[in-house]
Amino acid sequence: MADTLLLKALRSQPKCLNLTSKRLKKVPKAIGQLNKVTQVLLKNNQLTDLPKEFASLAQLEGLNLGNNNLEQIPNALQYLESLQTLHLFNNNITTLSADVLWPLQNLKLLNLNQNCLQKLPAEICRLTNLEHLSLDNNELVELPVELCALTNLRELHIAYNQLTTLPLEFGFLMNLERLHLQRNKLKELPESMGKLYKLKTLDIAANELRIFPTEITNLPLKEIYFEANPLLQHLPVHSIQEEEVLGLKEMVARFIMKELKDRSSYLRVQIKYHPQVRDILAQSSKCSVCSESFLNTWLECVQFINTKKTMKTSNGGGVIPVRALLCSYKCFNSAGHQYYGVAFP
C-alpha cells in the first residue's frame, strides 16, 4: 500500500504526502526521492523509526509522527534544518537526543504530549525560534534552567506531569502568552513569573499552591484557573508584633539603598567600584507598605485579591492569596493596609 502511494507521489512530486492510518511498520526508502515535499503526515501508524533516506527531504517544513511506537526521535530528523512543525505526541519516547534536537533551529512548534519523558536536555535552549512547546502527560519532575532561554516561546503546555518546582529564571520567557501547568505537584511559583508581561492565560489548577507571587496582579491575564489548590484562607486573627532588631548587614544595606535615591549622594559614585556590593543589593526587595528597599530581613504577608474585579479576568474568577513582603513589623502594625501575616496550622 505505502509503496504504491509513493510510486504515485514520485510521478507528481507533491508538496504534501499523507500516509496517515496506513498501518505502516516501516516507511519505504523511496521517500527520500520526494525532494520537493514540504509536509509529511505519518500519524496513526506503527512506526519505530525512519529510514536514513528520510534525511534527504531538505525542504520539509511540517512532520506529523503522532500516535506511533517511537522510543526516541529518529536520527534522520537532525538533517531536516527547514523543519518548522514537529508532532511526536502519543509515542513511547523516554529521552530526547540533544544531537538530533539542536540542528532543528527553525523549529517553531514541538508537540511531545503523551510520552514517557522524565527530563529535558539542556540543549533545548538551542531551539531559539520555538514558539509552541507541548509536553502534557509525561513524567517530568523538573525543568532545566536552559528552557528559560527560549525567549520566543508563546505557548508552553506541561500539564499532567510531576513538577514540584519551576526554575527561578522562569520570568525570562518574556513573550509567553499561554501557560498550562495544571495537574502537577507545584508548591509555589517563582517570583520572576511577575515579569511575564504578555501572559494572558494561566492554568495552575490541581497543584499544591498556597500562595501566588507578589507581582501576579501586574500580569495582563484574561484567564486564570487555580481550583483544587490548598490556597491560604482569609481567616483574620488580631496580632500585634514588636519591632525586631536588625542585623548590622541589613542596617548598612538599607542605609546604602536609601542613599542611592539621592542623585547627589557620594555613595552613588563610589558604588560603581564595588561590584560585589551591587550584586548583594540586586537581591533586595521593596516593602509593600512604605516602598522602602530591604535586603533579607522581611515579613511575608498575604493580600487577598479578587481576580475578576482586580485583574479583570474574563473567566469565573475568585479570590486568590498573593504574597506581599514587608520590611518591618512597624509597617505591619501600621493602619490602612490590607496585608495579613501568614499563620500555618
Short mmCIF file of C-alpha atoms in Angstrom, two decimals:
data_model
loop_
_atom_site.label_atom_id
_atom_site.label_comp_id
_atom_site.label_asym_id
_atom_site.label_seq_id
_atom_site.Cartn_x
_atom_site.Cartn_y
_atom_site.Cartn_z
CA MET A 1 0.00 0.00 0.00
CA ALA A 2 2.68 2.53 1.05
CA ASP A 3 4.92 1.56 -1.89
CA THR A 4 2.06 2.14 -4.30
CA LEU A 5 1.29 5.54 -2.81
CA LEU A 6 4.94 6.54 -3.01
CA LEU A 7 5.23 5.46 -6.63
CA LYS A 8 2.26 7.68 -7.48
CA ALA A 9 3.80 10.50 -5.47
CA LEU A 10 7.14 10.17 -7.29
CA ARG A 11 5.42 10.88 -10.59
CA SER A 12 3.77 14.09 -9.40
CA GLN A 13 6.32 15.25 -6.76
CA PRO A 14 3.62 16.65 -4.39
CA LYS A 15 4.16 19.25 -1.70
CA CYS A 16 2.21 17.19 0.84
CA LEU A 17 2.40 13.43 1.43
CA ASN A 18 -0.36 11.91 3.55
CA LEU A 19 0.31 8.39 4.89
CA THR A 20 -1.95 8.68 7.91
CA SER A 21 -3.51 5.47 9.32
CA LYS A 22 -1.89 3.09 6.79
CA ARG A 23 -0.75 0.55 9.42
CA LEU A 24 2.84 1.21 8.43
CA LYS A 25 5.60 -0.52 10.37
CA LYS A 26 8.27 0.93 8.09
CA VAL A 27 8.48 3.86 5.72
CA PRO A 28 9.74 2.82 2.25
CA LYS A 29 13.24 4.11 1.41
CA ALA A 30 11.88 5.61 -1.79
CA ILE A 31 10.53 8.51 0.29
CA GLY A 32 13.98 10.06 0.04
CA GLN A 33 13.31 10.83 -3.62
CA LEU A 34 10.48 13.24 -2.80
CA ASN A 35 12.84 16.18 -2.60
CA LYS A 36 10.11 18.80 -3.11
CA VAL A 37 7.76 17.69 -0.34
CA THR A 38 7.16 20.22 2.45
CA GLN A 39 4.57 18.33 4.56
CA VAL A 40 4.57 14.64 5.57
CA LEU A 41 1.78 13.09 7.64
CA LEU A 42 2.65 9.72 9.19
CA LYS A 43 0.43 9.73 12.27
CA ASN A 44 -1.62 6.73 13.44
CA ASN A 45 0.78 4.03 12.26
CA GLN A 46 3.12 1.51 13.93
CA LEU A 47 6.48 3.12 13.18
CA THR A 48 9.50 2.57 15.43
CA ASP A 49 12.00 4.52 13.29
CA LEU A 50 12.51 6.30 9.97
CA PRO A 51 14.88 5.25 7.18
CA LYS A 52 18.10 7.23 6.74
CA GLU A 53 16.79 8.29 3.31
CA PHE A 54 14.29 10.50 5.14
CA ALA A 55 17.16 12.93 5.72
CA SER A 56 17.03 13.85 2.01
CA LEU A 57 13.78 15.79 2.48
CA ALA A 58 15.65 19.09 2.66
CA GLN A 59 12.54 21.23 2.07
CA LEU A 60 10.38 19.52 4.70
CA GLU A 61 8.67 22.09 6.96
CA GLY A 62 6.00 20.01 8.69
CA LEU A 63 6.14 16.42 10.01
CA ASN A 64 3.48 14.57 11.98
CA LEU A 65 4.63 11.32 13.64
CA GLY A 66 1.95 11.29 16.29
CA ASN A 67 0.46 8.05 17.59
CA ASN A 68 3.25 5.64 16.60
CA ASN A 69 5.65 3.39 18.53
CA LEU A 70 8.75 5.58 18.60
CA GLU A 71 11.02 5.24 21.65
CA GLN A 72 13.30 8.06 20.57
CA ILE A 73 13.36 10.84 18.00
CA PRO A 74 14.57 9.28 14.72
CA ASN A 75 18.17 10.21 13.89
CA ALA A 76 17.24 11.16 10.32
CA LEU A 77 15.44 14.25 11.64
CA GLN A 78 18.66 16.02 12.62
CA TYR A 79 19.30 16.80 8.94
CA LEU A 80 15.92 18.46 8.36
CA GLU A 81 17.04 22.01 9.00
CA SER A 82 13.95 23.50 7.31
CA LEU A 83 11.58 21.76 9.74
CA GLN A 84 9.20 24.17 11.50
CA THR A 85 6.48 21.90 12.90
CA LEU A 86 7.11 18.53 14.54
CA HIS A 87 4.38 16.39 16.13
CA LEU A 88 5.55 13.40 18.19
CA PHE A 89 2.55 13.00 20.51
CA ASN A 90 1.43 9.64 21.86
CA ASN A 91 4.62 7.66 21.36
CA ASN A 92 6.92 5.92 23.86
CA ILE A 93 9.77 8.44 23.85
CA THR A 94 11.79 8.33 27.08
CA THR A 95 14.70 10.65 26.22
CA LEU A 96 15.43 13.47 23.80
CA SER A 97 18.71 13.22 21.94
CA ALA A 98 20.50 16.56 22.00
CA ASP A 99 22.32 15.62 18.77
CA VAL A 100 19.00 15.29 16.96
CA LEU A 101 17.35 18.34 18.52
CA TRP A 102 19.91 21.11 18.33
CA PRO A 103 20.21 21.28 14.49
CA LEU A 104 16.44 21.96 14.26
CA GLN A 105 16.88 25.67 14.88
CA ASN A 106 13.99 26.69 12.60
CA LEU A 107 11.51 24.67 14.64
CA LYS A 108 8.52 26.73 15.80
CA LEU A 109 6.22 24.02 17.17
CA LEU A 110 7.22 20.87 19.05
CA ASN A 111 4.48 18.55 20.33
CA LEU A 112 5.68 15.80 22.70
CA ASN A 113 2.41 15.16 24.53
CA GLN A 114 1.75 11.69 25.94
CA ASN A 115 5.24 10.25 26.03
CA CYS A 116 7.48 8.96 28.84
CA LEU A 117 9.90 11.87 29.27
CA GLN A 118 11.42 12.32 32.73
CA LYS A 119 13.71 15.23 31.84
CA LEU A 120 14.62 17.62 29.05
CA PRO A 121 18.17 18.12 27.76
CA ALA A 122 19.87 21.44 28.41
CA GLU A 123 20.39 21.74 24.66
CA ILE A 124 16.70 22.54 24.23
CA CYS A 125 17.79 26.17 24.58
CA ARG A 126 19.20 25.95 21.04
CA LEU A 127 15.68 25.83 19.59
CA THR A 128 15.72 29.62 19.63
CA ASN A 129 12.76 30.05 17.24
CA LEU A 130 10.43 27.78 19.18
CA GLU A 131 7.04 29.42 19.79
CA HIS A 132 4.90 26.46 20.93
CA LEU A 133 6.16 23.66 23.18
CA SER A 134 3.76 20.99 24.40
CA LEU A 135 4.80 18.37 27.00
CA ASP A 136 1.47 17.34 28.53
CA ASN A 137 1.13 13.86 30.01
CA ASN A 138 4.77 12.96 30.53
CA GLU A 139 6.77 12.14 33.68
CA LEU A 140 8.78 15.35 34.08
CA VAL A 141 9.90 16.09 37.63
CA GLU A 142 11.87 19.26 36.84
CA LEU A 143 12.67 21.67 34.03
CA PRO A 144 16.21 22.70 33.04
CA VAL A 145 17.05 26.34 33.60
CA GLU A 146 18.11 26.43 29.94
CA LEU A 147 14.45 26.21 28.95
CA CYS A 148 14.11 29.82 30.13
CA ALA A 149 16.36 30.94 27.25
CA LEU A 150 13.54 30.25 24.76
CA THR A 151 12.55 33.90 24.65
CA ASN A 152 10.33 33.47 21.55
CA LEU A 153 8.11 30.93 23.29
CA ARG A 154 4.44 31.96 23.29
CA GLU A 155 2.72 28.78 24.45
CA LEU A 156 4.00 26.28 27.00
CA HIS A 157 1.97 23.22 27.96
CA ILE A 158 3.32 21.00 30.77
CA ALA A 159 0.11 19.70 32.33
CA TYR A 160 -0.20 16.25 33.91
CA ASN A 161 3.44 15.83 34.92
CA GLN A 162 5.26 15.52 38.26
CA LEU A 163 6.80 19.01 38.55
CA THR A 164 7.44 20.23 42.10
CA THR A 165 9.26 23.48 41.22
CA LEU A 166 9.91 25.81 38.31
CA PRO A 167 13.28 27.47 37.53
CA LEU A 168 13.84 30.77 39.33
CA GLU A 169 14.62 32.30 35.93
CA PHE A 170 11.16 31.48 34.55
CA GLY A 171 10.45 35.19 34.06
CA PHE A 172 12.94 35.28 31.17
CA LEU A 173 10.22 33.75 28.96
CA MET A 174 9.20 37.31 28.17
CA ASN A 175 6.91 36.54 25.21
CA LEU A 176 4.90 33.80 26.89
CA GLU A 177 1.15 34.28 26.38
CA ARG A 178 -0.32 30.91 27.44
CA LEU A 179 0.98 28.75 30.28
CA HIS A 180 -0.64 25.44 31.24
CA LEU A 181 0.70 23.76 34.39
CA GLN A 182 -2.39 22.02 35.72
CA ARG A 183 -2.16 18.64 37.44
CA ASN A 184 1.43 18.83 38.70
CA LYS A 185 2.83 18.97 42.25
CA LEU A 186 3.95 22.60 42.35
CA LYS A 187 4.12 24.03 45.86
CA GLU A 188 4.99 27.58 44.76
CA LEU A 189 5.59 29.72 41.71
CA PRO A 190 8.85 31.67 41.26
CA GLU A 191 8.68 35.40 41.93
CA SER A 192 10.08 36.03 38.46
CA MET A 193 6.73 34.99 36.97
CA GLY A 194 5.62 38.51 37.75
CA LYS A 195 7.79 39.56 34.77
CA LEU A 196 5.73 37.63 32.20
CA TYR A 197 4.15 40.84 30.98
CA LYS A 198 2.44 39.21 27.95
CA LEU A 199 0.85 36.30 29.80
CA LYS A 200 -2.89 36.11 29.07
CA THR A 201 -3.78 32.56 30.15
CA LEU A 202 -2.51 30.79 33.27
CA ASP A 203 -3.81 27.36 34.26
CA ILE A 204 -2.30 26.23 37.57
CA ALA A 205 -5.25 24.13 38.75
CA ALA A 206 -4.82 20.97 40.83
CA ASN A 207 -1.36 21.64 42.22
CA GLU A 208 -0.20 22.22 45.81
CA LEU A 209 -0.08 26.03 45.84
CA ARG A 210 -0.80 28.02 48.98
CA ILE A 211 0.05 31.49 47.70
CA PHE A 212 0.78 33.41 44.47
CA PRO A 213 3.86 35.56 43.65
CA THR A 214 3.89 39.23 44.64
CA GLU A 215 3.55 40.68 41.12
CA ILE A 216 0.88 38.33 39.78
CA THR A 217 -1.60 41.23 39.68
CA ASN A 218 0.65 43.10 37.22
CA LEU A 219 0.12 40.50 34.51
CA PRO A 220 -2.42 41.12 31.70
CA LEU A 221 -4.24 37.87 32.45
CA LYS A 222 -7.54 37.24 30.70
CA GLU A 223 -7.97 33.74 32.13
CA ILE A 224 -6.64 32.21 35.34
CA TYR A 225 -7.54 28.74 36.66
CA PHE A 226 -6.48 27.83 40.19
CA GLU A 227 -9.13 25.45 41.55
CA ALA A 228 -8.12 22.36 43.57
CA ASN A 229 -5.13 24.02 45.27
CA PRO A 230 -4.76 24.23 49.09
CA LEU A 231 -4.71 28.04 48.98
CA LEU A 232 -4.41 30.10 52.16
CA GLN A 233 -7.79 31.07 53.53
CA HIS A 234 -8.89 34.52 54.67
CA LEU A 235 -9.44 33.90 58.39
CA PRO A 236 -8.20 37.09 60.13
CA VAL A 237 -6.81 36.88 63.67
CA HIS A 238 -5.71 40.02 65.52
CA SER A 239 -1.96 40.20 66.13
CA ILE A 240 0.47 42.93 67.18
CA GLN A 241 4.19 42.23 66.78
CA GLU A 242 7.00 44.17 68.42
CA GLU A 243 9.67 45.76 66.25
CA GLU A 244 12.63 43.47 65.59
CA VAL A 245 16.32 44.39 65.96
CA LEU A 246 18.07 44.48 62.59
CA GLY A 247 21.48 42.97 62.00
CA LEU A 248 24.43 45.17 61.02
CA LYS A 249 24.47 43.93 57.40
CA GLU A 250 20.79 44.68 57.00
CA MET A 251 21.11 48.14 58.55
CA VAL A 252 24.03 49.05 56.27
CA ALA A 253 22.26 47.71 53.16
CA ARG A 254 19.11 49.72 53.92
CA PHE A 255 21.15 52.87 54.53
CA ILE A 256 23.02 52.47 51.23
CA MET A 257 19.85 51.80 49.22
CA LYS A 258 18.21 54.87 50.71
CA GLU A 259 21.25 57.00 49.91
CA LEU A 260 21.31 55.77 46.31
CA LYS A 261 17.99 57.51 45.73
CA ASP A 262 19.75 60.84 46.24
CA ARG A 263 21.44 61.82 42.97
CA SER A 264 23.94 63.97 44.82
CA SER A 265 24.96 61.21 47.20
CA TYR A 266 28.65 60.32 47.40
CA LEU A 267 27.69 56.64 47.53
CA ARG A 268 26.20 56.78 44.02
CA VAL A 269 29.69 57.44 42.67
CA GLN A 270 31.57 55.03 44.91
CA ILE A 271 29.32 52.01 44.39
CA LYS A 272 30.49 51.77 40.78
CA TYR A 273 33.80 50.48 42.10
CA HIS A 274 32.26 47.78 44.29
CA PRO A 275 30.64 45.13 42.06
CA GLN A 276 30.20 42.70 44.96
CA VAL A 277 28.10 45.24 46.84
CA ARG A 278 25.99 45.86 43.72
CA ASP A 279 25.38 42.12 43.39
CA ILE A 280 24.20 41.92 47.01
CA LEU A 281 21.88 44.92 46.67
CA ALA A 282 20.45 43.50 43.43
CA GLN A 283 18.77 40.83 45.58
CA SER A 284 16.81 43.41 47.54
CA SER A 285 13.02 43.66 47.77
CA LYS A 286 10.63 46.58 48.17
CA CYS A 287 8.22 46.91 51.07
CA SER A 288 4.57 46.70 50.02
CA VAL A 289 3.60 49.33 52.61
CA CYS A 290 6.34 52.00 52.71
CA SER A 291 8.05 51.14 49.38
CA GLU A 292 11.49 51.29 51.02
CA SER A 293 14.08 48.71 49.92
CA PHE A 294 15.37 45.98 52.23
CA LEU A 295 17.69 43.04 51.89
CA ASN A 296 16.89 39.81 53.69
CA THR A 297 15.07 40.66 56.88
CA TRP A 298 11.44 40.76 55.90
CA LEU A 299 7.98 39.68 56.88
CA GLU A 300 5.98 37.54 54.48
CA CYS A 301 2.36 38.62 54.34
CA VAL A 302 -0.60 37.96 52.11
CA GLN A 303 -3.21 40.06 50.34
CA PHE A 304 -6.45 38.52 49.11
CA ILE A 305 -7.27 39.54 45.55
CA ASN A 306 -10.49 39.05 43.60
CA THR A 307 -9.18 38.05 40.17
CA LYS A 308 -12.23 39.21 38.25
CA LYS A 309 -12.50 42.63 39.93
CA THR A 310 -8.81 43.48 40.36
CA MET A 311 -7.20 41.64 37.46
CA LYS A 312 -10.19 41.93 35.08
CA THR A 313 -10.09 38.27 34.10
CA SER A 314 -12.87 37.10 31.81
CA ASN A 315 -13.41 33.63 33.30
CA GLY A 316 -15.25 32.83 36.54
CA GLY A 317 -12.51 34.15 38.79
CA GLY A 318 -12.40 34.07 42.56
CA VAL A 319 -10.21 35.16 45.45
CA ILE A 320 -6.52 34.25 45.49
CA PRO A 321 -3.87 34.90 48.16
CA VAL A 322 -0.98 36.99 46.80
CA ARG A 323 2.36 37.22 48.60
CA ALA A 324 3.43 40.64 49.94
CA LEU A 325 6.79 41.44 51.53
CA LEU A 326 7.04 43.97 54.34
CA CYS A 327 10.25 45.48 55.62
CA SER A 328 9.36 45.54 59.31
CA TYR A 329 6.76 44.93 62.00
CA LYS A 330 6.41 48.70 62.16
CA CYS A 331 4.87 48.64 58.67
CA PHE A 332 2.89 45.51 59.55
CA ASN A 333 1.35 47.21 62.60
CA SER A 334 0.54 50.44 60.75
CA ALA A 335 -3.06 51.19 59.83
CA GLY A 336 -4.64 51.45 56.42
CA HIS A 337 -3.27 48.43 54.55
CA GLN A 338 -4.86 45.12 53.61
CA TYR A 339 -1.90 42.81 54.28
CA TYR A 340 -2.18 39.90 56.69
CA GLY A 341 0.51 37.90 58.38
CA VAL A 342 0.69 34.27 57.33
CA ALA A 343 -0.11 31.68 60.01
CA PHE A 344 0.24 27.98 59.32
CA PRO A 345 -1.78 25.41 61.28
#
